[in-house]
mmCIF file of C-alpha atoms and ligand atoms in Angstrom:
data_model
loop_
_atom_site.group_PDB
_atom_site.id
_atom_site.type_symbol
_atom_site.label_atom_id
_atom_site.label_comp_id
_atom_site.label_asym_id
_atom_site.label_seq_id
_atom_site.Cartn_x
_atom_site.Cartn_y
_atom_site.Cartn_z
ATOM 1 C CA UNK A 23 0.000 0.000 0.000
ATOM 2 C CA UNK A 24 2.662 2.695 0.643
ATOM 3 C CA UNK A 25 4.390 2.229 -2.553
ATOM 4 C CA UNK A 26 1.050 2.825 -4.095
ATOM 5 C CA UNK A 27 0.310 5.460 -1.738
ATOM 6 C CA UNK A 28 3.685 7.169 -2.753
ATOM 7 C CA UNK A 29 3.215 7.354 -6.282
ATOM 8 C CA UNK A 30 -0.403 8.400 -6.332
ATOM 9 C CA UNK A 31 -1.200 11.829 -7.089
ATOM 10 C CA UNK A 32 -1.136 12.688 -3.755
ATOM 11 C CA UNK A 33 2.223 11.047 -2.684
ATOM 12 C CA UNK A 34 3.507 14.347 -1.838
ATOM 13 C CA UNK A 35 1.048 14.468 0.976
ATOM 14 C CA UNK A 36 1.691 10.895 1.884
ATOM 15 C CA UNK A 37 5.377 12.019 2.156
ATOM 16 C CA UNK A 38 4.318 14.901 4.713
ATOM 17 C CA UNK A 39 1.826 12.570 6.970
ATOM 18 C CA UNK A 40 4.809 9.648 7.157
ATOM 19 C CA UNK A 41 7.042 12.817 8.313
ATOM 20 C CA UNK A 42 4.561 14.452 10.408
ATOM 21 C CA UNK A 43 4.777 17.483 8.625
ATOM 22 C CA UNK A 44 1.502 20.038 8.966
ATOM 23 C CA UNK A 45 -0.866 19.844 5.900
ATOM 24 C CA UNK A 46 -1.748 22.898 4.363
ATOM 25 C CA UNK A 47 -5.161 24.967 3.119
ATOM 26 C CA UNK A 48 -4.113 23.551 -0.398
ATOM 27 C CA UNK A 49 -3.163 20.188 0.484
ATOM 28 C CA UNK A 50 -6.901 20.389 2.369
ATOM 29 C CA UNK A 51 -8.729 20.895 -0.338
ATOM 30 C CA UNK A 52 -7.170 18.495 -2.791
ATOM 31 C CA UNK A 53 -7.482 15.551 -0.612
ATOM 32 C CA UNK A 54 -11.217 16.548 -0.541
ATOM 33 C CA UNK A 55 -11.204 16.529 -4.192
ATOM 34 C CA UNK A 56 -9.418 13.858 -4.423
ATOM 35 C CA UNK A 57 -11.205 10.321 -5.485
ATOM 36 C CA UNK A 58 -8.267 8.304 -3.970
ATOM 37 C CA UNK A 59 -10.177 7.226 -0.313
ATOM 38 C CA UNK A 60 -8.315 4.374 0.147
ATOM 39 C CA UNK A 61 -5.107 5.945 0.069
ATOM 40 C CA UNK A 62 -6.661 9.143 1.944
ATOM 41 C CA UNK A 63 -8.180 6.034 4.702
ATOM 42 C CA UNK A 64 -4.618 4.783 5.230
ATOM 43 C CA UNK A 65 -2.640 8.113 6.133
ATOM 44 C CA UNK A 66 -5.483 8.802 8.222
ATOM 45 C CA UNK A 67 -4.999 5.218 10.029
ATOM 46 C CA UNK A 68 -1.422 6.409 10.562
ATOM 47 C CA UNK A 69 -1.801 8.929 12.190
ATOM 48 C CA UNK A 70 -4.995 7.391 14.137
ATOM 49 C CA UNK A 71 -2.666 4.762 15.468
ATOM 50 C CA UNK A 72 0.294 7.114 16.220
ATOM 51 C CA UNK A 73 -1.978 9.745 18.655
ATOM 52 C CA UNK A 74 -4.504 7.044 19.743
ATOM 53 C CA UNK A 75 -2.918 3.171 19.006
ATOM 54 C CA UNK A 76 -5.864 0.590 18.296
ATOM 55 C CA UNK A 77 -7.799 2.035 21.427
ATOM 56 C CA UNK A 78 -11.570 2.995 20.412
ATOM 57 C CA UNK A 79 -13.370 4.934 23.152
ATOM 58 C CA UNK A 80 -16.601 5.331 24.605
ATOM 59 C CA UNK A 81 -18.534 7.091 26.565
ATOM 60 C CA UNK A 82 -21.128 5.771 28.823
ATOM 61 C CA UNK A 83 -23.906 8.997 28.768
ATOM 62 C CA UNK A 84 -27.397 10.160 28.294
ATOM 63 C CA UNK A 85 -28.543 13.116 26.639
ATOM 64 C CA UNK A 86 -31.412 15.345 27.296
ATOM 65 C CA UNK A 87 -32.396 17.901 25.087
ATOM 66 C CA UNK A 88 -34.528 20.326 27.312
ATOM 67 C CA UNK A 89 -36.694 22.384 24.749
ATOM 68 C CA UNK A 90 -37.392 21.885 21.529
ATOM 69 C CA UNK A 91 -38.547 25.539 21.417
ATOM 70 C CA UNK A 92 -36.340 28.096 19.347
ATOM 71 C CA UNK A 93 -36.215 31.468 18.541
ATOM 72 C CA UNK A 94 -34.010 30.512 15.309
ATOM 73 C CA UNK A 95 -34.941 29.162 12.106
ATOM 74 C CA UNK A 96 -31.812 27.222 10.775
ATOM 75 C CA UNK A 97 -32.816 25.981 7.461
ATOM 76 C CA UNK A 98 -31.066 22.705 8.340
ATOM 77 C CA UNK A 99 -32.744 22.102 11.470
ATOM 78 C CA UNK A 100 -36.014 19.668 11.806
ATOM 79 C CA UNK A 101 -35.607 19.517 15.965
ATOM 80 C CA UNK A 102 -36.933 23.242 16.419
ATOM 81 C CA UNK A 103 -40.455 24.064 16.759
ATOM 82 C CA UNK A 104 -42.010 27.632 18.100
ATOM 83 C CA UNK A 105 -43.697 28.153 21.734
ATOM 84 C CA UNK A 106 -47.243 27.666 20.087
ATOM 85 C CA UNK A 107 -46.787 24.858 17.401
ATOM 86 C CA UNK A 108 -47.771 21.635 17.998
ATOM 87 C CA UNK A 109 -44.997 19.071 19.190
ATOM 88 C CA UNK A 110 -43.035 22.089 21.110
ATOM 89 C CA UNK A 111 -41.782 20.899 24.179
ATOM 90 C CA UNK A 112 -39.841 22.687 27.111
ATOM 91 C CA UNK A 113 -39.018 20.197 29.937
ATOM 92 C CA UNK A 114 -39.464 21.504 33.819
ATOM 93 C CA UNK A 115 -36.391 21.124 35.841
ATOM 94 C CA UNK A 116 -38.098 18.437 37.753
ATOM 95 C CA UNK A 117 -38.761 16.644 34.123
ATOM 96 C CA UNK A 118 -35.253 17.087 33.688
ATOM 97 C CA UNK A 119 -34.201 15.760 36.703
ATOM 98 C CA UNK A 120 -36.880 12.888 36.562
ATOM 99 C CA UNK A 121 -35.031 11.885 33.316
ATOM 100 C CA UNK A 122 -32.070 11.697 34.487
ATOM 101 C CA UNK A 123 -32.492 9.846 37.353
ATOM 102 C CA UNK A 124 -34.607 7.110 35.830
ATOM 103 C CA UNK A 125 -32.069 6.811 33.272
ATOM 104 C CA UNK A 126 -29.395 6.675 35.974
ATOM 105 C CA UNK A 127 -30.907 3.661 37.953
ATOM 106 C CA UNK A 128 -31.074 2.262 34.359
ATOM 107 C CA UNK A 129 -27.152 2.469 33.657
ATOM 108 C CA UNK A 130 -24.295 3.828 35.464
ATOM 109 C CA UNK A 131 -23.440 7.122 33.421
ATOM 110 C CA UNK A 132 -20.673 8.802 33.742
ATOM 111 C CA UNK A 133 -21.943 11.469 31.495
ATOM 112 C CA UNK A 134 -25.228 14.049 30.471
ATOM 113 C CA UNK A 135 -25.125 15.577 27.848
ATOM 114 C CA UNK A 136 -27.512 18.453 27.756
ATOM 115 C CA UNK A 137 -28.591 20.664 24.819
ATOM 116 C CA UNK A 138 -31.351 22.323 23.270
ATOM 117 C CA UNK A 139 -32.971 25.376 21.687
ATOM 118 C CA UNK A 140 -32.730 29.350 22.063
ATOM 119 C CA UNK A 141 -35.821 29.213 24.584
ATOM 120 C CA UNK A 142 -37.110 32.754 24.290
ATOM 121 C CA UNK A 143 -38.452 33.213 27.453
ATOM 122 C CA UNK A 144 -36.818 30.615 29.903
ATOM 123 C CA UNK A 145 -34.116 32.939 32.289
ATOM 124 C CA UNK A 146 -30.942 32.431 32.668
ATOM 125 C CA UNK A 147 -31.728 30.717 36.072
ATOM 126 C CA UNK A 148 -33.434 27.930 34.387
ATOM 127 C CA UNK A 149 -30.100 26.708 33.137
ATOM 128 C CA UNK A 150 -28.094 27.520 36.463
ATOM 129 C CA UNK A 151 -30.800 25.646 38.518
ATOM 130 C CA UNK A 152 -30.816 22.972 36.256
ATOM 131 C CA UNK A 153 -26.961 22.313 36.784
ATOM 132 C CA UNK A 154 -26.878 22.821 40.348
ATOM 133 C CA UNK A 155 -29.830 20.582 41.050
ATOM 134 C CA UNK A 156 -28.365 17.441 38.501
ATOM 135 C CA UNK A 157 -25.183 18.258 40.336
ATOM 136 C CA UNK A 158 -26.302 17.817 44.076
ATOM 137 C CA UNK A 159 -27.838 14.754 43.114
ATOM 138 C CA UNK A 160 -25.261 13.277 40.785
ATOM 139 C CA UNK A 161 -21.822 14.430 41.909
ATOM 140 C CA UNK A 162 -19.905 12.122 40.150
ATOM 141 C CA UNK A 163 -21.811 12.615 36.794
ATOM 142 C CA UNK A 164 -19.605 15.164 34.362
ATOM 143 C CA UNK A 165 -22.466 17.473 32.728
ATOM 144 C CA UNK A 166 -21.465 18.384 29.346
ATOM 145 C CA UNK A 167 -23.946 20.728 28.477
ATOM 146 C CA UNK A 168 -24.911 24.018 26.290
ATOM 147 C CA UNK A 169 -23.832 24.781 22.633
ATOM 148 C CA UNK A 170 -21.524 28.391 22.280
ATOM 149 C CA UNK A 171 -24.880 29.186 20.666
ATOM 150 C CA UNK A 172 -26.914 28.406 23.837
ATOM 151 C CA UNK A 173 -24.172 30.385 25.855
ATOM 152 C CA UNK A 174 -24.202 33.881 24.136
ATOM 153 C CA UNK A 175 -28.152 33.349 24.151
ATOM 154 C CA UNK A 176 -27.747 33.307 27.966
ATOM 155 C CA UNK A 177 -25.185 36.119 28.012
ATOM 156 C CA UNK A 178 -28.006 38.030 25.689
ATOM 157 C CA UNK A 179 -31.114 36.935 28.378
ATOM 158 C CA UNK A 180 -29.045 37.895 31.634
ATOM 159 C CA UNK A 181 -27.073 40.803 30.654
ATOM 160 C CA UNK A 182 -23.616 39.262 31.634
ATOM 161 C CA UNK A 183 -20.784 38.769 29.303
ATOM 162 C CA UNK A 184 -19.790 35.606 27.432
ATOM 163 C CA UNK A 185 -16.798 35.090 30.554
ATOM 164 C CA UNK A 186 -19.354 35.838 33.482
ATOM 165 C CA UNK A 187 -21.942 33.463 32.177
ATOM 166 C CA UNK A 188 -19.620 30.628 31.747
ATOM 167 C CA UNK A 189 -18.521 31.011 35.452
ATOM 168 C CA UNK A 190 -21.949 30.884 36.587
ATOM 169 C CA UNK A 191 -22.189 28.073 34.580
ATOM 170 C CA UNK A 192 -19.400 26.063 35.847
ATOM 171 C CA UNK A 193 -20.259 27.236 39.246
ATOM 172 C CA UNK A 194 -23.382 25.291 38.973
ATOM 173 C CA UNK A 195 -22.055 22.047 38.086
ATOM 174 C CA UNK A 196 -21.320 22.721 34.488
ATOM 175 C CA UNK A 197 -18.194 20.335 33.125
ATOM 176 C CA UNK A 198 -17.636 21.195 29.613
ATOM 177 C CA UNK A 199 -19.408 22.048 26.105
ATOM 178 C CA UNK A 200 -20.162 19.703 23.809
ATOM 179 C CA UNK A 201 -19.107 22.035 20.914
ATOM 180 C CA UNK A 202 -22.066 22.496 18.509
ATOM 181 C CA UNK A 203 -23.647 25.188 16.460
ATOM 182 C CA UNK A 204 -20.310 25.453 14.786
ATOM 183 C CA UNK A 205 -21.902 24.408 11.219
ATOM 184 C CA UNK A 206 -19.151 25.835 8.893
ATOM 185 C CA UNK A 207 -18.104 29.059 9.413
ATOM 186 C CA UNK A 208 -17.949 30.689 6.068
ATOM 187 C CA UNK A 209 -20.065 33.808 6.592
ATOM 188 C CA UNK A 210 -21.548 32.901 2.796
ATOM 189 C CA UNK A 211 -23.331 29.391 3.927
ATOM 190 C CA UNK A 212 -23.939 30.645 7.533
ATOM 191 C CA UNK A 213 -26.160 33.837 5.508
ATOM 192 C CA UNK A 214 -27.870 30.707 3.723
ATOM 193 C CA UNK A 215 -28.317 28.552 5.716
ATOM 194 C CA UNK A 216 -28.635 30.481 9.540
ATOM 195 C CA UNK A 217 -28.128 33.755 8.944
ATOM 196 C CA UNK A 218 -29.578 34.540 12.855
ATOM 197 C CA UNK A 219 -26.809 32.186 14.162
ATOM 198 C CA UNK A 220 -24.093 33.129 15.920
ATOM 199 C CA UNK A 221 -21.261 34.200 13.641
ATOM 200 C CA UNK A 222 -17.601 31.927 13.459
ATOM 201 C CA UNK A 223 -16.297 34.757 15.408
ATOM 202 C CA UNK A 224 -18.721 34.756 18.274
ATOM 203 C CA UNK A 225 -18.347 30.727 18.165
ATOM 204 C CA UNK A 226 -14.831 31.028 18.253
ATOM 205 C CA UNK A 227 -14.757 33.554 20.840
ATOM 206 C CA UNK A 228 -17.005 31.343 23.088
ATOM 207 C CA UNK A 229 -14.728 28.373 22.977
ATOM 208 C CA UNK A 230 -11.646 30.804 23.427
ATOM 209 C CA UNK A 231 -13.043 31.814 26.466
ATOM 210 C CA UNK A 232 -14.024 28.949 27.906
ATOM 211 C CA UNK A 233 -10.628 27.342 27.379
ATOM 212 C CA UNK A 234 -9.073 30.365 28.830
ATOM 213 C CA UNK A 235 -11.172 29.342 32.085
ATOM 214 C CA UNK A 236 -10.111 25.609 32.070
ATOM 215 C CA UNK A 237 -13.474 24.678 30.613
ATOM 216 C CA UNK A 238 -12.710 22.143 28.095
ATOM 217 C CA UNK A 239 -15.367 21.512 24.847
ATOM 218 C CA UNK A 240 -15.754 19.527 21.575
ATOM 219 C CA UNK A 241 -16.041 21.263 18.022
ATOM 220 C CA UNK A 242 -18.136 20.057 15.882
ATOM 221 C CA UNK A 243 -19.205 20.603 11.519
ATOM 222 C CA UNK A 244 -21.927 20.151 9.669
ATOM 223 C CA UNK A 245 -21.458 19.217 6.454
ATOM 224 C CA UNK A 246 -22.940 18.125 3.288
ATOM 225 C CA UNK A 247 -25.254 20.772 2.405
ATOM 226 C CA UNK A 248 -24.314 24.163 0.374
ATOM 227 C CA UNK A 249 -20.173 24.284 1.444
ATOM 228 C CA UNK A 250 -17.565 23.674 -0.862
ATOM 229 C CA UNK A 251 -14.393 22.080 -0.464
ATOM 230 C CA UNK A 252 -12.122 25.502 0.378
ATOM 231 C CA UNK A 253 -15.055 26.458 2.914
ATOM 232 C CA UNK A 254 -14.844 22.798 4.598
ATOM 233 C CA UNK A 255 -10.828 23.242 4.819
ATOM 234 C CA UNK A 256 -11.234 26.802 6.324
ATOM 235 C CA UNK A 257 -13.643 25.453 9.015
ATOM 236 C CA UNK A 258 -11.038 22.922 9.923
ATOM 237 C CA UNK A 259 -7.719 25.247 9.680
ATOM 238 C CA UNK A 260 -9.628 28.030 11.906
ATOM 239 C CA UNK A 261 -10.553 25.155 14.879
ATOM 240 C CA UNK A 262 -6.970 24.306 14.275
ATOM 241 C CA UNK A 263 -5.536 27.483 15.074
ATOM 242 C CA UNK A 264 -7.649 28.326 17.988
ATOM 243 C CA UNK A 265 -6.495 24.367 18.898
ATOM 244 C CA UNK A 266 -3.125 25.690 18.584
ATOM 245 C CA UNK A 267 -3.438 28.876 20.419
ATOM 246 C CA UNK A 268 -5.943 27.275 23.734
ATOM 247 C CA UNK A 269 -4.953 23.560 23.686
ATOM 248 C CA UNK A 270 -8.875 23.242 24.652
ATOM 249 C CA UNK A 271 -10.521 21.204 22.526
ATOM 250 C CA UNK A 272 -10.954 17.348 23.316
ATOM 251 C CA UNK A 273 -12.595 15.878 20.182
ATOM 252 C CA UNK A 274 -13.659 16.882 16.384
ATOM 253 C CA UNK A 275 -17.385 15.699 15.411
ATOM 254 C CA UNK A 276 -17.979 15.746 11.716
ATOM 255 C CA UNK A 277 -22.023 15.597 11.427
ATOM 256 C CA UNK A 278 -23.504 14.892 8.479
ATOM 257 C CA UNK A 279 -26.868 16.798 7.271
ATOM 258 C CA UNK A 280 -30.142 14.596 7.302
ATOM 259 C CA UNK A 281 -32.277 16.570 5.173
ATOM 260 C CA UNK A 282 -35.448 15.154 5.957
ATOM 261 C CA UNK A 283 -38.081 17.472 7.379
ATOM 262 C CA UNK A 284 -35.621 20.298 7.093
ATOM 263 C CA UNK A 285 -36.240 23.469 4.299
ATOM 264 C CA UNK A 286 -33.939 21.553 2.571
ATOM 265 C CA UNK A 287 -35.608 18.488 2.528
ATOM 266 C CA UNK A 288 -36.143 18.505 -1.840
ATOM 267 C CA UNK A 289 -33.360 20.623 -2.524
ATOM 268 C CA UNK A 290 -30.362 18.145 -1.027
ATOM 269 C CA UNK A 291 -29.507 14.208 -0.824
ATOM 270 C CA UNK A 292 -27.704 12.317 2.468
ATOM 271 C CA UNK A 293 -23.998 12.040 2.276
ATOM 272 C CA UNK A 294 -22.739 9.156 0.387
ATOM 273 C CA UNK A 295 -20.417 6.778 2.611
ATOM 274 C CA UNK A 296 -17.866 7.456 0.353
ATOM 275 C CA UNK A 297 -17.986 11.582 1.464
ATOM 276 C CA UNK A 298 -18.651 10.635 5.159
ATOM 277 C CA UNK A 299 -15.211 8.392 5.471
ATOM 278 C CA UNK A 300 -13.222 10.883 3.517
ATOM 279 C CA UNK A 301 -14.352 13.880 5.838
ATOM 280 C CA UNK A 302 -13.560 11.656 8.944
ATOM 281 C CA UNK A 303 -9.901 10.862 7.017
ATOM 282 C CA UNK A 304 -9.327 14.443 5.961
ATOM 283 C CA UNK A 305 -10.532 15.834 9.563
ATOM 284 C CA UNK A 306 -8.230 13.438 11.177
ATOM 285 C CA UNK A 307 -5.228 14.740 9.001
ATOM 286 C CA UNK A 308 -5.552 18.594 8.772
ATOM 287 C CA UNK A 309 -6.530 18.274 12.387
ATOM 288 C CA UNK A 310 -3.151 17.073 13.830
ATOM 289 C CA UNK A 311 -3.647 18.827 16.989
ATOM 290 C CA UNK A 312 -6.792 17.706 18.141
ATOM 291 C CA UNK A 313 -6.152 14.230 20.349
ATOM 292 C CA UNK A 314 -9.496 12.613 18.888
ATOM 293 C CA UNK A 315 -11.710 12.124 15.958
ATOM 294 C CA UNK A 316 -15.566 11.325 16.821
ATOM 295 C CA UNK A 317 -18.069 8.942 15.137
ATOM 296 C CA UNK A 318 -21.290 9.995 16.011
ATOM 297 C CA UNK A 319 -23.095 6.713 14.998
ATOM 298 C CA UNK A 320 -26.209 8.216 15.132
ATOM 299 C CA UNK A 321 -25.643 9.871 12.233
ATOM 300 C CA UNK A 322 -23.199 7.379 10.642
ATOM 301 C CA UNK A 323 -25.259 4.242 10.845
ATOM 302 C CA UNK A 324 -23.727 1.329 12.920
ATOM 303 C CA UNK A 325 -21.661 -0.399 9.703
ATOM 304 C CA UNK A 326 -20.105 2.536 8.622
ATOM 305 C CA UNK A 327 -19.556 4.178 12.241
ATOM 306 C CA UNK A 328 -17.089 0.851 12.383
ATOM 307 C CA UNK A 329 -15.303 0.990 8.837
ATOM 308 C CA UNK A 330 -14.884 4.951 10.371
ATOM 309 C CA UNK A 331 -12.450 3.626 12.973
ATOM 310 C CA UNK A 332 -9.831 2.364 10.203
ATOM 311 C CA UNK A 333 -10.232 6.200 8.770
ATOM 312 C CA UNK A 334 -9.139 8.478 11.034
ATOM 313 C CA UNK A 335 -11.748 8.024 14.274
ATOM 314 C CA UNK A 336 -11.153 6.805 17.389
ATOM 315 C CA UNK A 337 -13.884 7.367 19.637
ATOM 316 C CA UNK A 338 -17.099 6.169 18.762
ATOM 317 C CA UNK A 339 -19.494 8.268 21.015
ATOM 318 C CA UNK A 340 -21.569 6.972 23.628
ATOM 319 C CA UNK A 341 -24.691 4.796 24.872
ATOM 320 C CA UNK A 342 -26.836 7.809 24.217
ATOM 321 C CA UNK A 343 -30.140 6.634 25.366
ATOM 322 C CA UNK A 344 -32.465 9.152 23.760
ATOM 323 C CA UNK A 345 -31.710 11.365 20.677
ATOM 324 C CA UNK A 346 -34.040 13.781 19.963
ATOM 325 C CA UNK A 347 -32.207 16.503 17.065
ATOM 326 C CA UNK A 348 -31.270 13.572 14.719
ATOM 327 C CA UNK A 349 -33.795 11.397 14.412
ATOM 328 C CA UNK A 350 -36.316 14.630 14.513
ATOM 329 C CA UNK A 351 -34.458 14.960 10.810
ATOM 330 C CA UNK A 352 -35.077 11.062 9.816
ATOM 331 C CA UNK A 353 -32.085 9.626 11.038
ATOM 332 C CA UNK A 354 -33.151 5.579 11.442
ATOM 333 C CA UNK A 355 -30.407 4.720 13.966
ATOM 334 C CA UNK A 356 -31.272 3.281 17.292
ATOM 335 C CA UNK A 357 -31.804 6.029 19.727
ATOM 336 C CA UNK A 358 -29.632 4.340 22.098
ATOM 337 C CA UNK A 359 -27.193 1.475 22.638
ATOM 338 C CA UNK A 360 -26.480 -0.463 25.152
ATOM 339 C CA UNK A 361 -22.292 -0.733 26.825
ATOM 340 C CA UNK A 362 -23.172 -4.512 25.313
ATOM 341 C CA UNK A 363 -23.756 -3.413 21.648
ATOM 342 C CA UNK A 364 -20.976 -0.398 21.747
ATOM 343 C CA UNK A 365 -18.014 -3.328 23.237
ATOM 344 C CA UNK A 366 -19.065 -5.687 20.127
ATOM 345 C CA UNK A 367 -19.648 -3.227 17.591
ATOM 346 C CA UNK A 368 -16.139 -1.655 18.491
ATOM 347 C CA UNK A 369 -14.680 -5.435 19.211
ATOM 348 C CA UNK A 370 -15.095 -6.355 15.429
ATOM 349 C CA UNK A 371 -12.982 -4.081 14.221
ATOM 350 C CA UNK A 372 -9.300 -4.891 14.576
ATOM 351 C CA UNK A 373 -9.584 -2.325 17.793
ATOM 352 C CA UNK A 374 -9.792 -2.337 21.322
ATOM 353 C CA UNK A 375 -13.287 -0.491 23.013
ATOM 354 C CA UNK A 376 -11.673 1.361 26.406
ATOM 355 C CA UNK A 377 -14.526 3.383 28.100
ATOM 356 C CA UNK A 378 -13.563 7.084 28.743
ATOM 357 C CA UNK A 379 -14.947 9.606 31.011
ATOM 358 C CA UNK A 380 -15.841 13.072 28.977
ATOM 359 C CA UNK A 381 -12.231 14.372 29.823
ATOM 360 C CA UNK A 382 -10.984 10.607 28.518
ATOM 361 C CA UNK A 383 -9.394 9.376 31.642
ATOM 362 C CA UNK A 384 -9.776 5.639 31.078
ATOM 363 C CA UNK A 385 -13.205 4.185 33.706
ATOM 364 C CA UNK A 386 -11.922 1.359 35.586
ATOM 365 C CA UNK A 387 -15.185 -0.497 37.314
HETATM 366 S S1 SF4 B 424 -29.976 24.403 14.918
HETATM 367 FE FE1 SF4 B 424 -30.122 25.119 17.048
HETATM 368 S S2 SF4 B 424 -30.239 27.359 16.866
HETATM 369 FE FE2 SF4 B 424 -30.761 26.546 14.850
HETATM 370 S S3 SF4 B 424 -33.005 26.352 14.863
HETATM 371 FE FE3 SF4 B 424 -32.165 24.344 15.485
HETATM 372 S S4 SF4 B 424 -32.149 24.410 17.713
HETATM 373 FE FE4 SF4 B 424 -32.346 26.542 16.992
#
């Protein structure tokens, strides 16, 4: 394979991966054009194995997505509904905690994960209760909760500053952000596709901030919809310098659009597997500095979520329990999966499943 790696028409960037040499904007964007995925799969593998050997984690968590209520109208999104339509939800912090705690004596989580929408009339309490209350009752339970997009909503409801709400936030309990509402940052698809969003900036500035404050988060990208290659690449080089400049970020999620129910439902297809292994591949290599790679299965399907691992990921998400935002847009995953299904489905691969914590400290039971 490397000899026909190295005289491909991308052996140059073979060359630079073996030497551990950073890829560039160009080098980006043709390996996204590129049609060579097998070669594209196995420099990805490389450098898989060299920052993460043939350990797969998972997470043992739950999410809960609050409210399904949202003062936004992303043209991608099928989860958001407004105050008065029917199927809008908002869940009472008892409801929240109810959840939770049903789920708990269910399985042993080590993590929630908690988003949801722009709620516009829930205050800024509602969140800090919400923390403090999961947290006195689950001490041991990381909460990994609120999009940058939820937290300069709150900064806009209380009157604080992006910093001040964060404290507050971690205050009550909070652990770390799960990093979405990134989309792609090119200002031209976020005016097509969210244009009320919070800009890359403000996204960017969130994370910044809370990395400055020790408070660790994901980044996520949504792709397959109206981006093209060079916006893709620019998404990925800008985490990577803020990567470079904070040291904050834990794990890369590339999510892939589900049209369905969406405005975009007759305008755009799903993502072949062929794109959704090459965006996990070229993630994994213009993202050098980012320890992990995430397959969110839910989005991936099962089969492919495990041909992912031998492209570039190395953590295949969690036991999940109830997804809500996905499957609201037709994805036909299981909701959840049991510790049973993620060891077997990760086993069959020529890896090794290790459950993490959020931070990904190995769990010992
Ligand atoms: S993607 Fe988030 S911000 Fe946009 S409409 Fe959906 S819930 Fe609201």
């Amino acid at each position: 394979m490397r000899r026909l790696a190295l005289k491909s028409d991308i052996g140059d960037i073979v060359e630079k991966v073996e030497q551990g040499v950073r890829l560039s904007f160009d080098d980006g964007v043709r390996l996204l054009k590129s049609s060579n995925l097998p070669v594209i799969g196995w420099m990805a593998d490389i450098v898989r194995r060299r920052l993460n050997g043939n350990r797969t984690y998972y997470v043992v968590n739950r999410h809960i997505n609050y409210t399904n209520v949202c003062k936004n109208r992303c043209r991608f999104c099928a989860f958001s509904k407004s105050e008065s339509e029917p199927g809008a939800y908002t869940l009472t912090i008892e409801e929240v905690i109810e959840k939770a705690e049903v789920a708990k004596r269910e399985v042993d989580f080590t993590e929630l994960h908690i988003v949801g929408g722009l709620h516009p009339s829930l205050p800024f309490d509602y969140y800090l209760t919400m923390l403090s209350e999961l947290k006195k009752r689950m001490p041991d339970v990381h909460l990994q909760a609120f999009t940058a997009v939820e937290v300069e909503h709150f900064s806009r409801i209380s009157g604080l500053s992006v910093r001040d709400v964060l404290i507050k936030l971690r205050n009550a309990g909070l652990g770390s952000l799960p990093g979405g509402g990134a989309e792609v940052f090119s200002p031209r698809v976020r005016a097509q596709l969210c244009a009320e969003k919070l800009p890359a900036e403000g996204w960017l500035g969130v994370m910044r901030t809370a990395h400055e404050l020790g408070i660790k988060s994901n980044a996520t990208m949504l792709y397959h919809h109206v981006e093209t290659p060079e916006e893709t690449i620019d998404h990925l080089m800008r985490l990577r310098e803020l990567q470079d400049e904070t040291s904050g970020f834990l794990a890369f999620i590339p999510l892939s659009f589900h049209p369905k129910g969406t405005e975009l439902e007759h305008q755009s297809k799903r993502s072949s597997g062929v794109e959704d292994l090459k965006i996990i591949a070229v993630s994994r290599l213009m993202l050098d500095n980012f320890p992990h790679i995430k397959v969110f299965w839910i989005m991936f399907g099962l089969k492919l979520a495990q041909v992912a691992l031998s492209f570039g990921a190395d953590d295949f998400d969690g036991t999940v329990v109830e997804e809500k935002i996905t499957h609201s847009a037709g994805a036909e995953t299981p909701e959840g999966l049991s510790v049973a299904e993620i060891t077997r489905l990760i086993s069959e691969t020529d890896t090794v499943p290790v459950e993490r914590d959020t931070l990904y400290n190995e769990v010992r039971h």
